[in-house]
């Protein structure tokens, strides 16, 4: 299957993008979350509703939340975090309704064909230092910590086809602890590896039960460091799985002359990916092969 994978949008999506992806010939589109520029994802969701290509999406940490709630999660203010959860169910539901027919998932599994399935991981992920949006996740999914999340993801793997794509917002632990690692923490380097432990448990469980995790797609940790300006490694390959950080932000550059996404091909024996740059007229102006770090 051929997939168009779109990283953190953060408001950068318009009718030209919709028109391009409707004629691009992908079998499916996959969105790794953070549709909102700051916190309101509904305006972008309404633009996505014009897509005719089948699509799956996962909410990011900016989606379905308010500014005070997001700041409380970042600053770890427990009372405001709990209060912020009120109304989040309604906001996420509004986003989901607005972007239909794009399917917004979270702790979701679905077959894509007889041998390939997708697992949409924990929504609204922000990192491993604490279990973000705990009140909402407990109320909505009955999941209040990383261990419970890992068990749920493993259950989804158990009822999935042999070959899998995992769609997440933040990537898995185990891909490096430097700021330039695919999911290393650049804004607070002392945090090191900022990948999610529950997602790593799901990957190892899949392998132990005879599944092949062909690709893990995520974003959240933007490609350019907030402090040093360095570019992070955006891909890794451990010999079994291709890991992609798709969060090149902003995704529309040079006044629209460069609109980027990842073209992913999952075949019987190989997985290939490249970054495509498209201009305002929907023409592909350049391609960059994605070099995965071993």
Short mmCIF file of C-alpha atoms in Angstrom, two decimals:
data_model
loop_
_atom_site.label_atom_id
_atom_site.label_comp_id
_atom_site.label_asym_id
_atom_site.label_seq_id
_atom_site.Cartn_x
_atom_site.Cartn_y
_atom_site.Cartn_z
CA UNK A 1 0.00 0.00 0.00
CA UNK A 2 1.06 3.59 -0.62
CA UNK A 3 0.44 6.11 2.13
CA UNK A 4 0.67 9.87 2.31
CA UNK A 5 1.84 10.70 5.83
CA UNK A 6 1.26 14.23 7.08
CA UNK A 7 3.12 15.56 10.10
CA UNK A 8 2.06 18.12 12.69
CA UNK A 9 -0.15 20.55 10.75
CA UNK A 10 -0.50 23.30 13.37
CA UNK A 11 -2.97 25.17 11.18
CA UNK A 12 -0.97 24.85 7.95
CA UNK A 13 -3.55 23.26 5.66
CA UNK A 14 -5.70 24.85 2.97
CA UNK A 15 -7.83 23.96 -0.05
CA UNK A 16 -4.73 23.43 -2.20
CA UNK A 17 -3.61 20.64 0.12
CA UNK A 18 -7.03 19.01 -0.02
CA UNK A 19 -7.07 19.17 -3.83
CA UNK A 20 -3.54 17.75 -4.11
CA UNK A 21 -4.15 14.75 -1.84
CA UNK A 22 -7.47 13.98 -3.55
CA UNK A 23 -5.62 13.38 -6.81
CA UNK A 24 -2.25 12.15 -5.52
CA UNK A 25 -3.15 8.48 -5.89
CA UNK A 26 -2.39 7.33 -2.34
CA UNK A 27 -4.27 4.34 -0.99
CA UNK A 28 -4.60 6.08 2.37
CA UNK A 29 -3.58 9.23 4.24
CA UNK A 30 -2.25 9.12 7.80
CA UNK A 31 -2.13 12.15 10.11
CA UNK A 32 0.01 12.11 13.27
CA UNK A 33 -1.90 14.87 15.10
CA UNK A 34 -1.51 18.46 16.29
CA UNK A 35 -3.95 19.91 13.79
CA UNK A 36 -4.46 23.08 15.82
CA UNK A 37 -2.26 26.13 15.46
CA UNK A 38 -2.56 26.62 19.22
CA UNK A 39 -5.55 24.75 20.63
CA UNK A 40 -8.59 24.91 18.30
CA UNK A 41 -8.41 22.08 15.78
CA UNK A 42 -11.92 22.51 14.34
CA UNK A 43 -11.00 25.00 11.55
CA UNK A 44 -8.40 22.60 10.13
CA UNK A 45 -10.72 19.65 10.70
CA UNK A 46 -13.35 21.28 8.50
CA UNK A 47 -10.82 21.66 5.69
CA UNK A 48 -9.82 18.01 6.00
CA UNK A 49 -13.45 16.99 5.54
CA UNK A 50 -13.05 17.65 1.81
CA UNK A 51 -10.66 14.73 1.42
CA UNK A 52 -11.90 11.83 -0.68
CA UNK A 53 -8.92 9.54 -0.05
CA UNK A 54 -9.45 7.25 2.98
CA UNK A 55 -7.63 8.62 6.02
CA UNK A 56 -6.83 7.90 9.65
CA UNK A 57 -5.76 10.48 12.22
CA UNK A 58 -4.76 10.65 15.89
CA UNK A 59 -5.24 13.71 18.12
CA UNK A 60 -2.10 15.48 19.32
CA UNK A 61 -1.49 17.28 22.59
CA UNK A 62 -2.78 20.56 21.06
CA UNK A 63 -6.06 19.04 19.88
CA UNK A 64 -9.35 19.26 21.76
CA UNK A 65 -7.83 21.30 24.60
CA UNK A 66 -7.91 24.89 25.86
CA UNK A 67 -4.90 27.15 26.35
CA UNK A 68 -5.16 27.10 30.17
CA UNK A 69 -5.48 23.31 30.08
CA UNK A 70 -2.43 22.90 27.84
CA UNK A 71 -0.36 25.21 30.05
CA UNK A 72 -1.48 23.32 33.15
CA UNK A 73 -0.36 20.05 31.57
CA UNK A 74 3.02 21.56 30.64
CA UNK A 75 3.53 23.15 34.09
CA UNK A 76 2.02 20.18 35.94
CA UNK A 77 -0.68 22.02 37.85
CA UNK A 78 -2.84 19.08 39.05
CA UNK A 79 -6.00 20.99 39.98
CA UNK A 80 -6.13 22.95 36.71
CA UNK A 81 -5.27 19.78 34.81
CA UNK A 82 -8.32 18.07 36.30
CA UNK A 83 -10.56 21.09 35.73
CA UNK A 84 -9.34 21.37 32.15
CA UNK A 85 -10.61 17.89 31.41
CA UNK A 86 -14.18 19.14 31.73
CA UNK A 87 -15.37 19.85 28.22
CA UNK A 88 -12.53 17.98 26.54
CA UNK A 89 -14.84 15.12 25.54
CA UNK A 90 -17.11 17.61 23.79
CA UNK A 91 -14.20 19.37 22.09
CA UNK A 92 -12.71 16.13 20.78
CA UNK A 93 -16.13 15.01 19.59
CA UNK A 94 -16.57 18.30 17.71
CA UNK A 95 -13.21 17.85 16.03
CA UNK A 96 -14.05 14.27 15.09
CA UNK A 97 -17.39 15.29 13.61
CA UNK A 98 -15.87 18.22 11.70
CA UNK A 99 -13.18 16.14 9.96
CA UNK A 100 -15.40 13.21 8.89
CA UNK A 101 -14.93 11.19 6.69
CA UNK A 102 -11.35 11.28 8.03
CA UNK A 103 -11.39 8.78 10.91
CA UNK A 104 -10.07 10.14 14.19
CA UNK A 105 -8.76 7.29 16.32
CA UNK A 106 -7.20 6.60 19.68
CA UNK A 107 -6.71 3.13 21.16
CA UNK A 108 -8.14 1.89 17.87
CA UNK A 109 -7.28 -1.07 15.63
CA UNK A 110 -8.49 -1.76 12.11
CA UNK A 111 -7.49 -4.01 9.19
CA UNK A 112 -6.25 -2.27 6.06
CA UNK A 113 -6.23 -5.45 3.97
CA UNK A 114 -5.95 -9.20 4.64
CA UNK A 115 -2.38 -8.96 5.96
CA UNK A 116 -1.84 -5.36 7.06
CA UNK A 117 -3.51 -3.54 9.93
CA UNK A 118 -3.25 -0.24 11.72
CA UNK A 119 -3.13 0.42 15.45
CA UNK A 120 -3.86 4.01 16.46
CA UNK A 121 -2.07 4.50 19.77
CA UNK A 122 -2.65 6.72 22.83
CA UNK A 123 -4.14 10.09 21.82
CA UNK A 124 -2.85 13.47 23.04
CA UNK A 125 0.59 12.07 23.94
CA UNK A 126 3.17 14.58 25.18
CA UNK A 127 6.06 12.58 26.58
CA UNK A 128 7.10 10.04 29.22
CA UNK A 129 7.82 12.28 32.22
CA UNK A 130 4.19 11.96 33.36
CA UNK A 131 0.87 10.64 32.08
CA UNK A 132 -0.54 13.72 30.37
CA UNK A 133 -4.31 14.34 30.11
CA UNK A 134 -4.80 11.66 32.73
CA UNK A 135 -8.31 12.72 33.81
CA UNK A 136 -9.64 12.73 30.26
CA UNK A 137 -8.01 9.41 29.33
CA UNK A 138 -9.31 7.75 32.49
CA UNK A 139 -12.83 9.03 31.91
CA UNK A 140 -12.91 8.23 28.19
CA UNK A 141 -10.91 5.00 27.96
CA UNK A 142 -10.55 3.82 31.57
CA UNK A 143 -6.78 4.26 31.30
CA UNK A 144 -4.91 6.28 33.90
CA UNK A 145 -1.23 5.36 33.63
CA UNK A 146 1.44 4.04 31.28
CA UNK A 147 1.03 0.41 32.41
CA UNK A 148 -2.70 0.40 31.67
CA UNK A 149 -2.03 2.09 28.34
CA UNK A 150 0.55 -0.53 27.41
CA UNK A 151 -1.88 -3.33 28.25
CA UNK A 152 -4.56 -1.75 26.06
CA UNK A 153 -2.18 -1.34 23.13
CA UNK A 154 -1.09 -4.98 23.48
CA UNK A 155 -4.74 -6.06 23.38
CA UNK A 156 -5.18 -4.14 20.14
CA UNK A 157 -2.10 -5.83 18.68
CA UNK A 158 -3.46 -9.26 19.64
CA UNK A 159 -6.52 -8.84 17.44
CA UNK A 160 -4.70 -7.28 14.49
CA UNK A 161 -3.29 -8.82 11.28
CA UNK A 162 0.28 -10.10 11.21
CA UNK A 163 1.74 -6.95 9.66
CA UNK A 164 1.16 -3.64 11.41
CA UNK A 165 1.52 0.10 11.10
CA UNK A 166 1.44 1.97 14.40
CA UNK A 167 0.11 5.53 14.23
CA UNK A 168 1.01 7.71 17.22
CA UNK A 169 1.45 11.34 18.14
CA UNK A 170 4.69 10.96 20.11
CA UNK A 171 7.12 8.21 19.17
CA UNK A 172 8.32 5.21 21.18
CA UNK A 173 11.11 5.04 23.73
CA UNK A 174 14.35 3.39 22.71
CA UNK A 175 15.48 5.49 19.74
CA UNK A 176 18.13 7.61 21.46
CA UNK A 177 18.58 10.06 24.30
CA UNK A 178 20.21 13.06 22.62
CA UNK A 179 18.34 16.20 21.49
CA UNK A 180 18.87 15.19 17.85
CA UNK A 181 17.51 11.63 18.30
CA UNK A 182 14.16 11.03 16.57
CA UNK A 183 12.30 11.52 19.85
CA UNK A 184 15.02 12.93 22.08
CA UNK A 185 14.08 15.93 24.21
CA UNK A 186 15.56 19.10 22.75
CA UNK A 187 13.71 21.63 24.94
CA UNK A 188 14.94 19.97 28.16
CA UNK A 189 17.94 17.79 27.26
CA UNK A 190 18.12 16.40 30.80
CA UNK A 191 14.97 14.40 29.98
CA UNK A 192 16.99 12.42 27.40
CA UNK A 193 14.89 9.87 25.53
CA UNK A 194 11.43 11.43 25.37
CA UNK A 195 9.71 8.55 23.58
CA UNK A 196 6.70 6.84 25.13
CA UNK A 197 7.24 3.63 27.13
CA UNK A 198 3.76 2.21 26.47
CA UNK A 199 4.32 2.39 22.73
CA UNK A 200 7.66 0.58 23.10
CA UNK A 201 5.97 -2.18 25.13
CA UNK A 202 3.39 -2.60 22.35
CA UNK A 203 6.12 -2.91 19.70
CA UNK A 204 8.02 -5.56 21.67
CA UNK A 205 4.78 -7.42 22.41
CA UNK A 206 3.91 -7.42 18.71
CA UNK A 207 7.26 -8.97 17.85
CA UNK A 208 6.97 -11.54 20.62
CA UNK A 209 3.58 -12.66 19.33
CA UNK A 210 4.63 -13.11 15.70
CA UNK A 211 3.59 -9.76 14.28
CA UNK A 212 5.73 -7.58 12.05
CA UNK A 213 5.67 -3.89 12.89
CA UNK A 214 6.45 -2.47 9.48
CA UNK A 215 6.38 1.22 10.40
CA UNK A 216 5.82 3.46 13.41
CA UNK A 217 4.62 6.94 12.47
CA UNK A 218 4.63 9.85 14.90
CA UNK A 219 5.49 13.52 15.28
CA UNK A 220 5.26 15.94 18.23
CA UNK A 221 9.03 16.52 18.55
CA UNK A 222 9.63 19.09 15.81
CA UNK A 223 12.52 18.53 13.44
CA UNK A 224 14.49 21.67 14.27
CA UNK A 225 15.72 22.11 17.83
CA UNK A 226 14.12 24.95 19.75
CA UNK A 227 17.49 25.82 21.31
CA UNK A 228 20.42 24.84 19.12
CA UNK A 229 18.71 25.07 15.74
CA UNK A 230 20.05 21.61 14.86
CA UNK A 231 17.98 19.19 12.82
CA UNK A 232 17.07 15.95 14.51
CA UNK A 233 17.33 12.52 12.93
CA UNK A 234 13.87 12.02 11.50
CA UNK A 235 14.05 8.29 10.85
CA UNK A 236 15.47 5.15 12.40
CA UNK A 237 15.48 1.51 11.34
CA UNK A 238 16.31 -1.34 13.72
CA UNK A 239 16.22 -3.97 11.00
CA UNK A 240 12.59 -4.86 11.65
CA UNK A 241 10.74 -1.54 11.78
CA UNK A 242 11.00 1.86 10.12
CA UNK A 243 10.41 4.68 12.60
CA UNK A 244 9.45 8.09 11.20
CA UNK A 245 9.19 11.42 12.97
CA UNK A 246 6.98 13.39 10.59
CA UNK A 247 6.88 16.71 12.50
CA UNK A 248 8.59 19.12 10.15
CA UNK A 249 7.01 22.42 11.17
CA UNK A 250 5.73 24.52 9.50
CA UNK A 251 4.62 22.12 6.81
CA UNK A 252 3.87 24.98 4.40
CA UNK A 253 7.04 26.94 3.66
CA UNK A 254 8.12 29.83 1.39
CA UNK A 255 4.62 31.32 1.10
CA UNK A 256 3.23 28.02 -0.07
CA UNK A 257 5.93 27.18 -2.61
CA UNK A 258 6.96 24.15 -0.52
CA UNK A 259 4.35 21.95 1.08
CA UNK A 260 5.88 18.79 2.43
CA UNK A 261 4.67 15.33 3.40
CA UNK A 262 6.07 11.81 3.46
CA UNK A 263 5.32 9.20 0.83
CA UNK A 264 5.42 5.76 2.46
CA UNK A 265 5.27 2.47 0.56
CA UNK A 266 4.74 -0.75 2.50
CA UNK A 267 5.47 -3.81 0.39
CA UNK A 268 5.71 -7.50 1.13
CA UNK A 269 9.46 -7.36 1.64
CA UNK A 270 10.40 -3.70 2.04
CA UNK A 271 9.26 -0.37 3.44
CA UNK A 272 10.33 2.80 1.63
CA UNK A 273 9.83 6.46 2.45
CA UNK A 274 10.70 9.83 0.97
CA UNK A 275 9.79 13.44 1.64
CA UNK A 276 7.89 15.13 -1.18
CA UNK A 277 7.73 18.90 -1.69
CA UNK A 278 4.77 20.29 -3.60
CA UNK A 279 4.23 23.85 -4.83
CA UNK A 280 1.10 26.03 -4.77
CA UNK A 281 -0.04 24.48 -8.06
CA UNK A 282 0.13 20.96 -6.71
CA UNK A 283 3.26 20.02 -8.66
CA UNK A 284 5.98 17.96 -7.02
CA UNK A 285 9.06 20.20 -7.10
CA UNK A 286 11.54 17.95 -5.28
CA UNK A 287 11.98 14.66 -3.48
CA UNK A 288 14.29 13.83 -0.60
CA UNK A 289 15.05 10.21 0.25
CA UNK A 290 14.69 9.53 3.96
CA UNK A 291 17.87 8.10 5.39
CA UNK A 292 17.14 6.00 8.44
CA UNK A 293 19.67 5.84 11.25
CA UNK A 294 20.41 2.26 12.29
#
